[in-house]
Tab-separated table of C-alpha atoms and ligand atoms in Angstrom:
chain	number	residue	atom	x	y	z
A	1148	MET	CA	-6.789	-22.696	-13.366
A	1149	THR	CA	-9.064	-21.550	-10.588
A	1150	ALA	CA	-9.106	-19.205	-7.630
A	1151	GLU	CA	-8.842	-22.302	-5.390
A	1152	THR	CA	-5.529	-23.138	-7.051
A	1153	TRP	CA	-4.259	-19.598	-6.518
A	1154	THR	CA	-5.217	-19.809	-2.838
A	1155	ALA	CA	-3.642	-23.267	-2.475
A	1156	VAL	CA	-0.370	-21.908	-3.840
A	1157	ASP	CA	-0.546	-18.925	-1.480
A	1158	ASP	CA	-1.170	-21.382	1.395
A	1159	PHE	CA	1.957	-23.300	0.351
A	1160	PHE	CA	4.076	-20.136	0.008
A	1161	GLU	CA	2.862	-18.930	3.398
A	1162	ARG	CA	3.706	-22.246	5.066
A	1163	GLN	CA	7.171	-22.430	3.498
A	1164	LEU	CA	8.240	-18.771	3.406
A	1165	ILE	CA	6.429	-16.880	6.119
A	1166	SER	CA	6.936	-17.782	9.762
A	1167	THR	CA	3.854	-17.839	11.941
A	1168	ASP	CA	3.699	-14.485	13.600
A	1169	PRO	CA	1.418	-13.990	16.628
A	1170	VAL	CA	1.506	-10.195	16.255
A	1171	LEU	CA	0.373	-10.177	12.614
A	1172	GLU	CA	-2.205	-12.866	13.364
A	1173	GLU	CA	-3.599	-10.806	16.224
A	1174	THR	CA	-3.699	-7.770	13.921
A	1175	LEU	CA	-5.937	-9.704	11.510
A	1176	ARG	CA	-8.041	-11.132	14.345
A	1177	SER	CA	-8.656	-7.812	16.077
A	1178	SER	CA	-9.365	-6.082	12.747
A	1179	ALA	CA	-12.004	-8.682	11.897
A	1180	ALA	CA	-13.443	-8.517	15.426
A	1181	ALA	CA	-13.800	-4.735	15.058
A	1182	GLY	CA	-15.720	-5.234	11.812
A	1183	LEU	CA	-13.050	-3.889	9.473
A	1184	PRO	CA	-13.246	-5.265	5.910
A	1185	SER	CA	-10.739	-8.045	5.203
A	1186	ILE	CA	-9.035	-6.263	2.296
A	1187	GLN	CA	-5.482	-5.966	3.638
A	1188	VAL	CA	-2.560	-7.169	1.523
A	1189	SER	CA	-1.975	-10.921	1.651
A	1190	PRO	CA	0.985	-12.272	3.659
A	1191	THR	CA	3.117	-12.779	0.547
A	1192	GLN	CA	2.298	-9.254	-0.635
A	1193	GLY	CA	3.081	-7.869	2.810
A	1194	LYS	CA	6.425	-9.608	2.695
A	1195	LEU	CA	7.083	-8.176	-0.782
A	1196	LEU	CA	6.515	-4.675	0.634
A	1197	HIS	CA	8.867	-5.531	3.508
A	1198	LEU	CA	11.566	-6.756	1.102
A	1199	LEU	CA	11.187	-3.712	-1.167
A	1200	ALA	CA	11.595	-1.414	1.812
A	1201	GLN	CA	14.678	-3.295	2.987
A	1202	ALA	CA	16.226	-3.636	-0.465
A	1203	SER	CA	15.843	0.091	-1.108
A	1204	GLY	CA	17.167	0.988	2.350
A	1205	ALA	CA	14.046	3.015	3.114
A	1206	ARG	CA	14.280	5.163	6.258
A	1207	ARG	CA	11.085	7.181	5.784
A	1208	ILE	CA	7.937	5.471	4.542
A	1209	LEU	CA	4.562	6.995	3.679
A	1210	GLU	CA	1.432	4.848	3.503
A	1211	ILE	CA	-1.921	6.034	2.185
A	1212	GLY	CA	-4.691	3.776	3.565
A	1213	THR	CA	-3.956	2.196	6.980
A	1214	LEU	CA	-6.999	0.002	7.678
A	1215	GLY	CA	-5.994	-2.136	10.720
A	1216	GLY	CA	-2.266	-1.616	10.250
A	1217	TYR	CA	-1.428	-4.951	8.620
A	1218	SER	CA	0.609	-3.626	5.658
A	1219	THR	CA	1.843	-0.899	8.014
A	1220	THR	CA	3.396	-3.539	10.263
A	1221	TRP	CA	5.100	-5.352	7.378
A	1222	LEU	CA	6.562	-2.044	6.140
A	1223	ALA	CA	7.529	-0.611	9.526
A	1224	ARG	CA	9.382	-3.783	10.499
A	1225	ALA	CA	11.710	-3.173	7.537
A	1226	LEU	CA	12.849	0.180	8.938
A	1227	PRO	CA	16.179	0.746	10.670
A	1228	ALA	CA	16.141	1.771	14.350
A	1229	ASP	CA	15.778	5.477	13.537
A	1230	GLY	CA	13.339	4.913	10.627
A	1231	ARG	CA	9.811	6.350	10.570
A	1232	LEU	CA	6.524	5.514	8.897
A	1233	LEU	CA	3.563	7.867	8.490
A	1234	SER	CA	0.242	6.260	7.565
A	1235	LEU	CA	-2.795	8.284	6.447
A	1236	GLU	CA	-6.300	7.023	7.201
A	1237	LEU	CA	-9.730	8.591	6.743
A	1238	ASP	CA	-11.712	6.472	9.200
A	1239	PRO	CA	-10.990	7.171	12.899
A	1240	ARG	CA	-12.272	3.666	13.792
A	1241	HIS	CA	-9.740	2.067	11.471
A	1242	ALA	CA	-7.001	4.300	12.868
A	1243	GLU	CA	-7.905	3.321	16.433
A	1244	VAL	CA	-7.718	-0.402	15.627
A	1245	ALA	CA	-4.443	0.162	13.761
A	1246	ARG	CA	-2.884	2.071	16.669
A	1247	ALA	CA	-3.711	-0.747	19.079
A	1248	ASN	CA	-2.224	-3.281	16.660
A	1249	LEU	CA	0.906	-1.185	16.120
A	1250	ALA	CA	1.326	-0.836	19.883
A	1251	ARG	CA	1.138	-4.638	20.238
A	1252	ALA	CA	3.748	-4.878	17.482
A	1253	GLY	CA	6.082	-2.605	19.463
A	1254	LEU	CA	6.010	0.027	16.721
A	1255	VAL	CA	4.650	3.006	18.654
A	1256	GLY	CA	7.864	4.998	18.434
A	1257	LYS	CA	8.244	4.381	14.711
A	1258	VAL	CA	4.767	4.758	13.270
A	1259	GLU	CA	2.295	7.635	13.243
A	1260	VAL	CA	-1.263	7.149	11.999
A	1261	ARG	CA	-2.749	10.481	10.895
A	1262	VAL	CA	-6.538	10.679	10.578
A	1263	GLY	CA	-8.288	12.655	7.844
A	1264	PRO	CA	-8.885	12.670	4.097
A	1265	ALA	CA	-5.510	11.717	2.609
A	1266	LEU	CA	-5.635	14.530	0.052
A	1267	GLU	CA	-5.780	17.071	2.876
A	1268	SER	CA	-3.025	15.387	4.882
A	1269	LEU	CA	-0.859	15.193	1.758
A	1270	SER	CA	-1.377	18.865	0.894
A	1271	ARG	CA	-0.335	19.769	4.432
A	1272	LEU	CA	2.777	17.597	4.109
A	1273	VAL	CA	3.675	19.250	0.798
A	1274	ALA	CA	3.318	22.682	2.418
A	1275	GLU	CA	5.464	21.607	5.401
A	1276	ASN	CA	8.285	20.663	3.023
A	1277	GLY	CA	9.823	18.135	5.440
A	1278	THR	CA	12.346	15.333	4.913
A	1279	PRO	CA	11.401	13.458	1.726
A	1280	PHE	CA	10.076	9.889	1.830
A	1281	ASP	CA	11.995	6.914	0.408
A	1282	LEU	CA	9.004	4.646	-0.203
A	1283	VAL	CA	5.283	5.293	-0.625
A	1284	PHE	CA	2.526	2.661	-0.548
A	1285	ILE	CA	-0.720	3.938	-2.097
A	1286	ASP	CA	-3.687	1.787	-1.037
A	1287	ALA	CA	-6.710	3.957	-0.193
A	1288	ASP	CA	-9.794	5.048	-2.199
A	1289	LYS	CA	-9.003	4.096	-5.790
A	1290	PRO	CA	-10.521	7.058	-7.719
A	1291	ASN	CA	-8.008	9.380	-6.029
A	1292	THR	CA	-4.985	7.279	-6.973
A	1293	ARG	CA	-3.584	9.685	-9.581
A	1294	ALA	CA	-3.948	12.601	-7.159
A	1295	TYR	CA	-2.175	10.614	-4.414
A	1296	PHE	CA	0.594	9.642	-6.805
A	1297	ASP	CA	1.038	13.261	-7.807
A	1298	ARG	CA	1.326	14.410	-4.165
A	1299	ALA	CA	3.646	11.489	-3.421
A	1300	LEU	CA	5.963	12.679	-6.189
A	1301	GLN	CA	6.195	16.025	-4.415
A	1302	LEU	CA	7.130	14.260	-1.183
A	1303	THR	CA	9.821	11.827	-2.356
A	1304	ARG	CA	13.509	11.939	-3.175
A	1305	PRO	CA	15.043	10.761	-6.463
A	1306	GLY	CA	15.395	6.985	-6.296
A	1307	ALA	CA	12.338	6.584	-4.077
A	1308	LEU	CA	9.906	3.725	-4.748
A	1309	LEU	CA	6.153	4.093	-5.142
A	1310	VAL	CA	3.915	1.024	-4.937
A	1311	VAL	CA	0.270	1.336	-5.993
A	1312	ASP	CA	-2.067	-1.511	-4.983
A	1313	ASN	CA	-5.163	-2.886	-6.726
A	1314	VAL	CA	-4.482	-1.571	-10.195
A	1315	VAL	CA	-5.700	-4.544	-12.278
A	1316	ARG	CA	-9.142	-5.216	-10.765
A	1317	LYS	CA	-9.835	-8.690	-12.212
A	1318	GLY	CA	-8.569	-7.468	-15.575
A	1319	GLU	CA	-11.112	-4.651	-15.848
A	1320	LEU	CA	-8.122	-2.312	-16.159
A	1321	ALA	CA	-8.067	-3.266	-19.851
A	1322	ASN	CA	-11.753	-2.376	-20.334
A	1323	PRO	CA	-12.047	1.191	-21.658
A	1324	SER	CA	-15.850	1.217	-21.274
A	1325	SER	CA	-15.937	0.200	-17.596
A	1326	ASP	CA	-18.146	2.531	-15.576
A	1327	ASP	CA	-16.717	1.354	-12.226
A	1328	PRO	CA	-15.139	4.467	-10.644
A	1329	ASN	CA	-12.355	2.299	-9.163
A	1330	VAL	CA	-11.463	0.904	-12.588
A	1331	ARG	CA	-11.723	4.331	-14.199
A	1332	GLY	CA	-9.456	5.757	-11.502
A	1333	MET	CA	-6.836	3.112	-12.151
A	1334	ARG	CA	-7.067	3.517	-15.940
A	1335	GLU	CA	-6.581	7.284	-15.560
A	1336	PHE	CA	-3.643	6.667	-13.242
A	1337	VAL	CA	-1.904	4.231	-15.599
A	1338	GLU	CA	-2.658	6.442	-18.622
A	1339	SER	CA	-1.068	9.366	-16.812
A	1340	LEU	CA	2.195	7.429	-16.454
A	1341	ARG	CA	2.720	7.521	-20.206
A	1342	ALA	CA	3.630	11.209	-20.061
A	1343	GLU	CA	5.061	11.126	-16.535
A	1344	ARG	CA	8.743	11.978	-16.893
A	1345	ARG	CA	9.434	11.935	-13.156
A	1346	VAL	CA	9.248	8.123	-12.800
A	1347	ARG	CA	10.084	4.824	-14.420
A	1348	ALA	CA	7.266	2.382	-13.822
A	1349	THR	CA	5.986	-1.102	-14.490
A	1350	GLY	CA	2.718	-2.936	-13.909
A	1351	ILE	CA	2.574	-6.471	-12.517
A	1352	GLN	CA	-0.515	-8.698	-12.540
A	1353	THR	CA	-1.002	-10.967	-9.530
A	1354	VAL	CA	-3.184	-13.930	-8.550
A	1355	GLY	CA	-3.538	-15.421	-5.091
A	1356	ARG	CA	-5.876	-15.537	-2.113
A	1357	LYS	CA	-7.110	-12.040	-2.986
A	1358	GLY	CA	-8.057	-13.131	-6.515
A	1359	TYR	CA	-6.770	-11.519	-9.689
A	1360	ASP	CA	-5.320	-8.030	-9.279
A	1361	GLY	CA	-1.952	-6.342	-9.563
A	1362	PHE	CA	0.185	-3.380	-8.700
A	1363	VAL	CA	2.276	-0.634	-10.235
A	1364	LEU	CA	5.862	-0.174	-9.073
A	1365	ALA	CA	7.526	3.141	-9.909
A	1366	ARG	CA	10.945	4.587	-9.144
A	1367	VAL	CA	11.443	8.326	-8.972
A	1368	VAL	CA	13.968	9.224	-11.637
A	1369	THR	CA	17.210	10.879	-10.614
A	1370	PRO	CA	17.171	14.306	-12.277
B	1139	SAH	N1	-3.075	-0.822	3.374
B	1139	SAH	C1	-4.004	-1.651	4.139
B	1139	SAH	C2	-5.366	-1.711	3.481
B	1139	SAH	C3	-5.999	-0.375	3.228
B	1139	SAH	S1	-7.706	-0.530	2.788
B	1139	SAH	C4	-3.415	-3.059	4.251
B	1139	SAH	O1	-3.061	-3.599	3.200
B	1139	SAH	O2	-3.311	-3.587	5.356
B	1139	SAH	C5	-8.041	1.114	2.339
B	1139	SAH	C6	-8.101	2.094	3.506
B	1139	SAH	O3	-8.144	3.414	2.931
B	1139	SAH	C7	-9.342	1.948	4.389
B	1139	SAH	O4	-8.974	1.852	5.737
B	1139	SAH	C8	-10.102	3.244	4.142
B	1139	SAH	O5	-10.798	3.728	5.282
B	1139	SAH	C9	-8.988	4.193	3.744
B	1139	SAH	N2	-9.441	5.362	2.967
B	1139	SAH	C10	-10.498	5.440	2.123
B	1139	SAH	N3	-10.621	6.682	1.646
B	1139	SAH	C11	-9.629	7.416	2.193
B	1139	SAH	C12	-9.231	8.779	2.110
B	1139	SAH	N4	-9.886	9.652	1.348
B	1139	SAH	N5	-8.168	9.180	2.836
B	1139	SAH	C13	-7.478	8.294	3.613
B	1139	SAH	N6	-7.811	7.009	3.733
B	1139	SAH	C14	-8.871	6.564	3.046
B	1140	DHB	C1	-10.357	-3.274	-1.789
B	1140	DHB	C2	-9.360	-2.385	-1.405
B	1140	DHB	C3	-8.044	-2.810	-1.350
B	1140	DHB	O1	-7.037	-1.977	-0.985
B	1140	DHB	C4	-7.714	-4.113	-1.683
B	1140	DHB	O2	-6.407	-4.486	-1.648
B	1140	DHB	C5	-8.697	-4.991	-2.076
B	1140	DHB	C6	-10.029	-4.573	-2.114
B	1140	DHB	C7	-11.766	-2.815	-1.841
B	1140	DHB	O3	-12.010	-1.651	-1.540
B	1140	DHB	O4	-12.624	-3.646	-2.129
B	1141	MG	MG1	-5.112	-2.795	-1.417
C-alpha cells in the first residue's frame, strides 16, 4: 500500500461524500495565494469534525490553531443559530486570511479569531471563567499540546469532546528515542492521559492525502 493509494481513496471519498463547496474551495485558494502552509485538515477530516460537533450538539466550540480558517469553517457550520466558535491563532497574517475567509462563509457573527500565543489567550479565558466549551479542537504548535489540553479541561463542561490533531506523526509516536520536539510533545501528551482521570480517551491512526497520522479523541468525564 502506498501514499498514492491513500490519496486515491480520499479522492473517491471526497467525490462521493463531500459536495463541491465554492466557499471552502476559495478558503483553500486564498490561503495558498497568501503563502500559508497547506497543512489544514483534509476534507474528510473536516467533515468528521463537523459531524462530531453536530452529534454532540456543540453550541460553544474552541479551536487552537486557526491557519486560514478551513477547519474553523467545517466546525462553525455545525453550530446552531446561536452557537459560537472562538479560534486562537498566533500569526496575525493567518488570522487576517482566516477572517476574510470566514466573512465569505457568512460566519462573521458566529466566529471570533483571537490573535496571540494560545497559552496566553487560554490563561485569560480560564481567569474570565465564562460559559464552558462543548468541543475543543487542538491543532497548533505540537510541543504545547499537553499544556493546551490541560487548559482546555479547565474550560469545558462534563461530556465535552476534545480532538487533538497530528498525534501519530508517521508512526514516530511509538519511537521513545525520537528527538523531534513535535513527536516528543505528542508522546508526553499521550503518556499524560494514562493518569488523567478527567477524561476517557482513544487514539486513532489515519492515512489519506495528508499521509500517515492520527488523532486523539477524549470525552470529559461526568463527575
Ligand atoms: N486548524 C487548521 C490548521 C492549523 S495549522 C486547519 O486544519 O484548517 C497550525 C496553526 O497554529 C498555524 O496557523 C500556526 O500559526 C498556529 N500556531 C502556532 N503556534 C501557535 C501558538 N503558540 N498559539 C496559537 N497558534 C499557534
Ligand atoms: C503540520 C501541522 C498540522 O496541524 C498538520 O495537520 C499537519 C502538519 C505541520 O506543522 O507540519
Ligand atoms: Mg493539524
